[in-house]
Structures are given as structure tokens and as C-alpha cells.
Amino acid sequence: MPNTTPNITKIPSARVPLVEENTNLISREWFRFFNNMYIISGGATLGIVQVANGGTGADNAAQARADLGAGTGNGDVVSVSGVGSVNGITLTGTVTTTGDLTLGGVLANVDLTTQTIGNLDVATRATGALPTANGGTGMAVTTIATKTADFTLANTEGWVINNKSGSTCVVTLPAASFWGGRAVTFKNLQLQTLVSASSNVVPLIGGAAGTAILPGLVGAWATVVSDGTNWVIMAS
């Protein structure tokens, strides 16, 4: 345990001999001084100066930060105030910040559904796509894409124009189970139908899932929304 005894042993005066004449042993005064220095410099902890004596109480940086209240731990970081940065520290509890918290690395293992509250500035503070369940679009970028051949719907596409001529255009939709709540709008610029590569599209009037999305009419359009199982035509 850390030594809490105040340092009251001062260096002996010059008139105190280092060795007793009668015993040829170190004098009591010098022994107490050297023993006090031994304790302050770590004692049985192999030279590690304890926190109570102005040291870190550790032989490595990670433990030193923990001993001084700023390191890796399994408790809660109660508050991070002001503007600053944290680099190389593992936070495994609940982090409450009243200022700007800058993390010098990758922020991982954060469940947006259960572990965040308040407003998340996706534009400047986060990378990747914010799921629809958390108020996002589920897409990293929303663009208008024009297709002239069969295609696979990309994660960044929310508005798609079918401009394939000569035959039906086939789109491979992503698994609806991964995109619950995502909406995609398709529009026709050709006298060709647009169909799904799989029977996973529910018609506007309901019923069993099929492949039809757009009829072969110029200007035909439809908005499909994932219900977690299929892509449901909600408007056309």
C-alpha cells in the first residue's frame, strides 16, 4: 500500500558520523535518512514512487494514467468539460461531455439505438450512414442515378431513372432485412418495364410479393419502402 507517513527525516548534519566508532555500523541518524529515501523512492515496489509521495505508482503509462485518475478503467467517465482531446484511453463506461470531446482515433462499437441521445451532427461528426431507425436515410449519399443496363441498387442510391432501351431493365435490390424503412424512388424514361431480380416487391394494392416495379410507360414512377422483409410499393 502507498506510504502515507510524512517525510520528517532530514539529512543529518555534518557533525553526525556516517559510521559509529564503537560498532563500525551505520549511525542511527544516517540509517533513518537512507531508509526514508528508500521508502519515498518506492521501497519494496522496486523503485516505483507511489502517488502519495509524488509519483505515479506504476511502471507503465497505462497504469500510471489509471492511478492518476485519467486512464483505462471500467467505471463511468462522469464529465468531460471544456475543449480538449483524448488519445490512447479506453472508455468503457458512460461518457458525459459538456464540451467538445475529440477522440484521437476511430470511434467504434457505438450502438446509435441505445447509446446516444440528443442531436448527432452526421455531416461533420460521424462517418458512415445513419440508419433509418435513428432518423437517418440509411444511405451515405443520396443521388439521382440513371441506368442504361441491368443494375444492382447501390447503398448510395435513393432516386433511380431507368433509361435502358430495347428490353426490360432488371434491378437487384438489397436484402430488405438490412434496410428497414429505406425508401427508393424509380422513374421510367423508356417504353420498357422495370422489374426486380427476385420476388421481393409487394404491389401498391398489396398481396404477394412479385417482381414488377414499373410498367413499360415513359414517366411511370414508383416509390418502394423496405418493411424489413420485402420492398413495398407505397406510391406510384
mmCIF file of C-alpha atoms in Angstrom:
data_model
loop_
_atom_site.group_PDB
_atom_site.id
_atom_site.type_symbol
_atom_site.label_atom_id
_atom_site.label_comp_id
_atom_site.label_asym_id
_atom_site.label_seq_id
_atom_site.Cartn_x
_atom_site.Cartn_y
_atom_site.Cartn_z
ATOM 1 C CA MET A 1 0.000 0.000 0.000
ATOM 2 C CA PRO A 2 1.177 3.577 -0.578
ATOM 3 C CA ASN A 3 3.197 5.060 2.224
ATOM 4 C CA THR A 4 1.311 7.863 3.953
ATOM 5 C CA THR A 5 3.935 8.704 6.626
ATOM 6 C CA PRO A 6 5.113 12.313 6.285
ATOM 7 C CA ASN A 7 8.747 12.787 5.392
ATOM 8 C CA ILE A 8 10.140 14.108 8.670
ATOM 9 C CA THR A 9 13.650 12.651 8.309
ATOM 10 C CA LYS A 10 16.015 15.353 7.129
ATOM 11 C CA ILE A 11 19.620 14.862 6.100
ATOM 12 C CA PRO A 12 21.816 14.623 9.218
ATOM 13 C CA SER A 13 24.120 17.495 9.989
ATOM 14 C CA ALA A 14 27.781 17.364 9.048
ATOM 15 C CA ARG A 15 28.840 16.593 12.612
ATOM 16 C CA VAL A 16 26.946 13.283 12.647
ATOM 17 C CA PRO A 17 29.341 10.482 11.635
ATOM 18 C CA LEU A 18 28.179 8.071 8.925
ATOM 19 C CA VAL A 19 29.665 5.103 10.845
ATOM 20 C CA GLU A 20 29.557 4.625 14.621
ATOM 21 C CA GLU A 21 33.097 4.382 16.051
ATOM 22 C CA ASN A 22 32.166 1.739 18.628
ATOM 23 C CA THR A 23 30.278 -0.632 16.325
ATOM 24 C CA ASN A 24 31.557 0.165 12.839
ATOM 25 C CA LEU A 25 27.902 0.141 11.783
ATOM 26 C CA ILE A 26 25.996 2.916 10.077
ATOM 27 C CA SER A 27 24.810 5.508 12.561
ATOM 28 C CA ARG A 28 21.158 5.649 13.579
ATOM 29 C CA GLU A 29 20.645 9.128 12.092
ATOM 30 C CA TRP A 30 22.054 8.179 8.685
ATOM 31 C CA PHE A 31 20.175 4.870 8.675
ATOM 32 C CA ARG A 32 16.885 6.674 9.246
ATOM 33 C CA PHE A 33 17.702 9.115 6.446
ATOM 34 C CA PHE A 34 18.604 6.416 3.926
ATOM 35 C CA ASN A 35 15.645 4.279 4.953
ATOM 36 C CA ASN A 36 13.330 7.242 4.440
ATOM 37 C CA MET A 37 14.800 7.784 0.964
ATOM 38 C CA TYR A 38 14.214 4.097 0.215
ATOM 39 C CA ILE A 39 10.565 4.323 1.197
ATOM 40 C CA ILE A 40 9.953 7.528 -0.746
ATOM 41 C CA SER A 41 11.552 6.111 -3.898
ATOM 42 C CA GLY A 42 9.342 3.055 -3.896
ATOM 43 C CA GLY A 43 10.628 0.693 -1.264
ATOM 44 C CA ALA A 44 9.573 -2.873 -1.918
ATOM 45 C CA THR A 45 7.825 -1.785 -5.146
ATOM 46 C CA LEU A 46 11.171 -1.933 -6.950
ATOM 47 C CA GLY A 47 11.800 1.771 -7.172
ATOM 48 C CA ILE A 48 8.281 2.843 -8.157
ATOM 49 C CA VAL A 49 7.414 6.078 -6.416
ATOM 50 C CA GLN A 50 3.906 5.921 -5.006
ATOM 51 C CA VAL A 51 1.214 8.530 -5.704
ATOM 52 C CA ALA A 52 1.238 9.668 -2.075
ATOM 53 C CA ASN A 53 4.929 10.519 -2.463
ATOM 54 C CA GLY A 54 4.528 12.433 -5.709
ATOM 55 C CA GLY A 55 4.983 9.525 -8.133
ATOM 56 C CA THR A 56 2.657 7.552 -10.389
ATOM 57 C CA GLY A 57 2.688 4.254 -8.507
ATOM 58 C CA ALA A 58 3.151 2.407 -11.789
ATOM 59 C CA ASP A 59 5.822 1.013 -14.088
ATOM 60 C CA ASN A 60 3.901 1.652 -17.338
ATOM 61 C CA ALA A 61 1.992 4.534 -18.886
ATOM 62 C CA ALA A 62 -1.436 2.887 -18.934
ATOM 63 C CA GLN A 63 -1.353 2.018 -15.225
ATOM 64 C CA ALA A 64 0.060 5.431 -14.395
ATOM 65 C CA ARG A 65 -2.903 7.111 -16.093
ATOM 66 C CA ALA A 66 -5.266 4.839 -14.201
ATOM 67 C CA ASP A 67 -3.553 5.546 -10.852
ATOM 68 C CA LEU A 68 -3.792 9.274 -11.500
ATOM 69 C CA GLY A 69 -7.474 9.078 -12.413
ATOM 70 C CA ALA A 70 -7.131 9.522 -16.167
ATOM 71 C CA GLY A 71 -6.520 6.071 -17.538
ATOM 72 C CA THR A 72 -8.159 2.881 -18.674
ATOM 73 C CA GLY A 73 -10.921 1.789 -16.358
ATOM 74 C CA ASN A 74 -14.258 0.023 -16.218
ATOM 75 C CA GLY A 75 -16.201 2.731 -14.464
ATOM 76 C CA ASP A 76 -18.066 5.744 -15.794
ATOM 77 C CA VAL A 77 -16.390 8.883 -17.020
ATOM 78 C CA VAL A 78 -18.697 11.321 -15.277
ATOM 79 C CA SER A 79 -17.882 14.507 -17.123
ATOM 80 C CA VAL A 80 -15.509 15.839 -19.744
ATOM 81 C CA SER A 81 -15.738 19.615 -19.684
ATOM 82 C CA GLY A 82 -14.277 22.239 -21.940
ATOM 83 C CA VAL A 83 -12.391 21.677 -25.170
ATOM 84 C CA GLY A 84 -9.665 19.054 -25.331
ATOM 85 C CA SER A 85 -8.642 15.718 -26.762
ATOM 86 C CA VAL A 86 -8.434 12.132 -25.581
ATOM 87 C CA ASN A 87 -5.966 9.799 -27.266
ATOM 88 C CA GLY A 88 -4.990 6.292 -26.216
ATOM 89 C CA ILE A 89 -7.533 5.974 -23.400
ATOM 90 C CA THR A 90 -10.199 3.281 -23.375
ATOM 91 C CA LEU A 91 -13.588 4.469 -22.150
ATOM 92 C CA THR A 92 -15.824 1.534 -21.286
ATOM 93 C CA GLY A 93 -18.450 3.283 -19.224
ATOM 94 C CA THR A 94 -20.885 6.119 -19.882
ATOM 95 C CA VAL A 95 -19.263 9.282 -21.194
ATOM 96 C CA THR A 96 -20.999 12.563 -20.444
ATOM 97 C CA THR A 97 -19.457 15.605 -22.083
ATOM 98 C CA THR A 98 -20.410 19.226 -21.563
ATOM 99 C CA GLY A 99 -17.850 20.460 -24.063
ATOM 100 C CA ASP A 100 -16.237 19.284 -27.293
ATOM 101 C CA LEU A 101 -14.808 15.787 -26.911
ATOM 102 C CA THR A 102 -12.228 14.983 -29.586
ATOM 103 C CA LEU A 103 -11.269 11.336 -29.928
ATOM 104 C CA GLY A 104 -7.864 10.738 -31.488
ATOM 105 C CA GLY A 105 -8.776 7.563 -33.312
ATOM 106 C CA VAL A 106 -11.724 5.536 -34.572
ATOM 107 C CA LEU A 107 -14.985 5.623 -32.617
ATOM 108 C CA ALA A 108 -16.254 2.056 -32.699
ATOM 109 C CA ASN A 109 -18.823 -0.183 -31.005
ATOM 110 C CA VAL A 110 -21.327 2.624 -30.522
ATOM 111 C CA ASP A 111 -24.938 1.487 -30.766
ATOM 112 C CA LEU A 112 -26.811 4.534 -32.028
ATOM 113 C CA THR A 113 -30.091 2.959 -30.917
ATOM 114 C CA THR A 114 -29.246 2.619 -27.240
ATOM 115 C CA GLN A 115 -26.065 4.542 -26.507
ATOM 116 C CA THR A 116 -26.625 8.020 -27.903
ATOM 117 C CA ILE A 117 -29.019 10.789 -27.009
ATOM 118 C CA GLY A 118 -29.506 14.300 -28.318
ATOM 119 C CA ASN A 119 -28.545 15.540 -31.754
ATOM 120 C CA LEU A 120 -25.902 13.776 -33.816
ATOM 121 C CA ASP A 121 -24.275 16.009 -36.407
ATOM 122 C CA VAL A 122 -23.761 13.396 -39.102
ATOM 123 C CA ALA A 123 -22.360 15.886 -41.609
ATOM 124 C CA THR A 124 -19.306 16.800 -39.560
ATOM 125 C CA ARG A 125 -19.091 14.461 -36.586
ATOM 126 C CA ALA A 126 -19.665 10.951 -37.970
ATOM 127 C CA THR A 127 -18.797 8.739 -40.893
ATOM 128 C CA GLY A 128 -20.962 6.103 -42.497
ATOM 129 C CA ALA A 129 -24.736 6.007 -42.875
ATOM 130 C CA LEU A 130 -27.161 6.798 -40.064
ATOM 131 C CA PRO A 131 -29.817 4.050 -40.042
ATOM 132 C CA THR A 132 -33.453 4.896 -40.681
ATOM 133 C CA ALA A 133 -34.254 3.608 -37.181
ATOM 134 C CA ASN A 134 -32.252 6.531 -35.802
ATOM 135 C CA GLY A 135 -33.802 9.180 -38.026
ATOM 136 C CA GLY A 136 -31.344 8.850 -40.913
ATOM 137 C CA THR A 137 -31.795 7.811 -44.523
ATOM 138 C CA GLY A 138 -29.763 4.642 -44.246
ATOM 139 C CA MET A 139 -27.647 5.917 -47.139
ATOM 140 C CA ALA A 140 -24.281 7.638 -47.020
ATOM 141 C CA VAL A 141 -25.206 9.832 -50.023
ATOM 142 C CA THR A 142 -28.491 10.406 -51.819
ATOM 143 C CA THR A 143 -28.012 10.842 -55.583
ATOM 144 C CA ILE A 144 -30.044 10.601 -58.791
ATOM 145 C CA ALA A 145 -28.698 7.674 -60.782
ATOM 146 C CA THR A 146 -29.529 6.969 -64.421
ATOM 147 C CA LYS A 147 -29.317 3.339 -65.565
ATOM 148 C CA THR A 148 -28.922 2.143 -69.151
ATOM 149 C CA ALA A 149 -28.468 -1.548 -68.328
ATOM 150 C CA ASP A 150 -29.480 -4.080 -65.709
ATOM 151 C CA PHE A 151 -28.070 -2.979 -62.362
ATOM 152 C CA THR A 152 -27.671 -3.596 -58.644
ATOM 153 C CA LEU A 153 -29.043 -0.852 -56.424
ATOM 154 C CA ALA A 154 -26.152 0.796 -54.579
ATOM 155 C CA ASN A 155 -26.242 1.851 -50.943
ATOM 156 C CA THR A 156 -25.900 5.486 -52.017
ATOM 157 C CA GLU A 157 -28.847 5.489 -54.432
ATOM 158 C CA GLY A 158 -32.250 6.824 -53.441
ATOM 159 C CA TRP A 159 -33.503 8.146 -56.792
ATOM 160 C CA VAL A 160 -33.123 5.984 -59.901
ATOM 161 C CA ILE A 161 -34.054 6.628 -63.556
ATOM 162 C CA ASN A 162 -34.463 3.654 -65.884
ATOM 163 C CA ASN A 163 -33.186 4.638 -69.331
ATOM 164 C CA LYS A 164 -32.418 1.150 -70.657
ATOM 165 C CA SER A 165 -33.743 0.707 -74.175
ATOM 166 C CA GLY A 166 -34.653 -2.410 -76.139
ATOM 167 C CA SER A 167 -35.665 -4.723 -73.289
ATOM 168 C CA THR A 168 -36.819 -4.979 -69.704
ATOM 169 C CA CYS A 169 -34.499 -3.497 -67.095
ATOM 170 C CA VAL A 170 -33.733 -5.777 -64.151
ATOM 171 C CA VAL A 171 -32.691 -4.327 -60.793
ATOM 172 C CA THR A 172 -31.165 -6.377 -57.992
ATOM 173 C CA LEU A 173 -32.470 -4.893 -54.762
ATOM 174 C CA PRO A 174 -30.532 -5.308 -51.493
ATOM 175 C CA ALA A 175 -31.955 -7.541 -48.790
ATOM 176 C CA ALA A 176 -34.883 -5.712 -47.225
ATOM 177 C CA SER A 177 -33.903 -7.081 -43.819
ATOM 178 C CA PHE A 178 -30.823 -4.830 -43.797
ATOM 179 C CA TRP A 179 -32.681 -1.687 -44.866
ATOM 180 C CA GLY A 180 -35.862 -1.433 -42.807
ATOM 181 C CA GLY A 181 -37.548 1.917 -43.542
ATOM 182 C CA ARG A 182 -35.337 2.808 -46.531
ATOM 183 C CA ALA A 183 -37.217 4.425 -49.428
ATOM 184 C CA VAL A 184 -36.167 4.364 -53.099
ATOM 185 C CA THR A 185 -37.962 6.067 -55.995
ATOM 186 C CA PHE A 186 -37.769 4.690 -59.561
ATOM 187 C CA LYS A 187 -38.770 6.507 -62.766
ATOM 188 C CA ASN A 188 -39.081 5.306 -66.375
ATOM 189 C CA LEU A 189 -37.741 7.143 -69.443
ATOM 190 C CA GLN A 190 -38.210 4.165 -71.772
ATOM 191 C CA LEU A 191 -41.126 2.061 -73.018
ATOM 192 C CA GLN A 192 -39.689 -0.833 -71.053
ATOM 193 C CA THR A 193 -40.684 -2.392 -67.760
ATOM 194 C CA LEU A 194 -38.534 -2.312 -64.626
ATOM 195 C CA VAL A 195 -38.557 -5.492 -62.571
ATOM 196 C CA SER A 196 -36.755 -6.902 -59.568
ATOM 197 C CA ALA A 197 -34.367 -9.821 -59.972
ATOM 198 C CA SER A 198 -36.191 -11.512 -57.075
ATOM 199 C CA SER A 199 -39.797 -11.813 -55.972
ATOM 200 C CA ASN A 200 -39.437 -9.266 -53.207
ATOM 201 C CA VAL A 201 -41.660 -6.375 -54.336
ATOM 202 C CA VAL A 202 -45.188 -6.015 -52.906
ATOM 203 C CA PRO A 203 -47.649 -4.289 -55.316
ATOM 204 C CA LEU A 204 -49.340 -0.990 -54.497
ATOM 205 C CA ILE A 205 -52.655 -2.773 -53.880
ATOM 206 C CA GLY A 206 -50.953 -5.337 -51.625
ATOM 207 C CA GLY A 207 -50.855 -9.089 -51.971
ATOM 208 C CA ALA A 208 -48.000 -11.490 -52.549
ATOM 209 C CA ALA A 209 -44.535 -10.178 -53.362
ATOM 210 C CA GLY A 210 -43.567 -10.324 -57.037
ATOM 211 C CA THR A 211 -41.039 -8.759 -59.380
ATOM 212 C CA ALA A 212 -42.948 -5.889 -61.062
ATOM 213 C CA ILE A 213 -41.891 -2.352 -60.188
ATOM 214 C CA LEU A 214 -42.673 -0.124 -63.211
ATOM 215 C CA PRO A 215 -44.842 -0.668 -66.295
ATOM 216 C CA GLY A 216 -43.423 -0.004 -69.761
ATOM 217 C CA LEU A 217 -44.557 3.616 -69.870
ATOM 218 C CA VAL A 218 -42.473 6.769 -70.148
ATOM 219 C CA GLY A 219 -42.954 8.804 -66.994
ATOM 220 C CA ALA A 220 -44.102 5.879 -64.866
ATOM 221 C CA TRP A 221 -42.697 6.027 -61.342
ATOM 222 C CA ALA A 222 -42.919 4.252 -58.006
ATOM 223 C CA THR A 223 -41.552 4.638 -54.508
ATOM 224 C CA VAL A 224 -40.676 1.415 -52.709
ATOM 225 C CA VAL A 225 -40.008 1.155 -48.980
ATOM 226 C CA SER A 226 -38.419 -1.739 -47.135
ATOM 227 C CA ASP A 227 -40.592 -3.250 -44.402
ATOM 228 C CA GLY A 228 -37.737 -5.467 -43.260
ATOM 229 C CA THR A 229 -38.996 -8.421 -45.328
ATOM 230 C CA ASN A 230 -39.866 -7.059 -48.785
ATOM 231 C CA TRP A 231 -39.839 -3.832 -50.771
ATOM 232 C CA VAL A 232 -43.376 -2.393 -50.687
ATOM 233 C CA ILE A 233 -44.633 -0.031 -53.393
ATOM 234 C CA MET A 234 -46.087 2.871 -51.387
ATOM 235 C CA ALA A 235 -46.798 5.312 -54.211
ATOM 236 C CA SER A 236 -46.812 5.342 -57.993
#
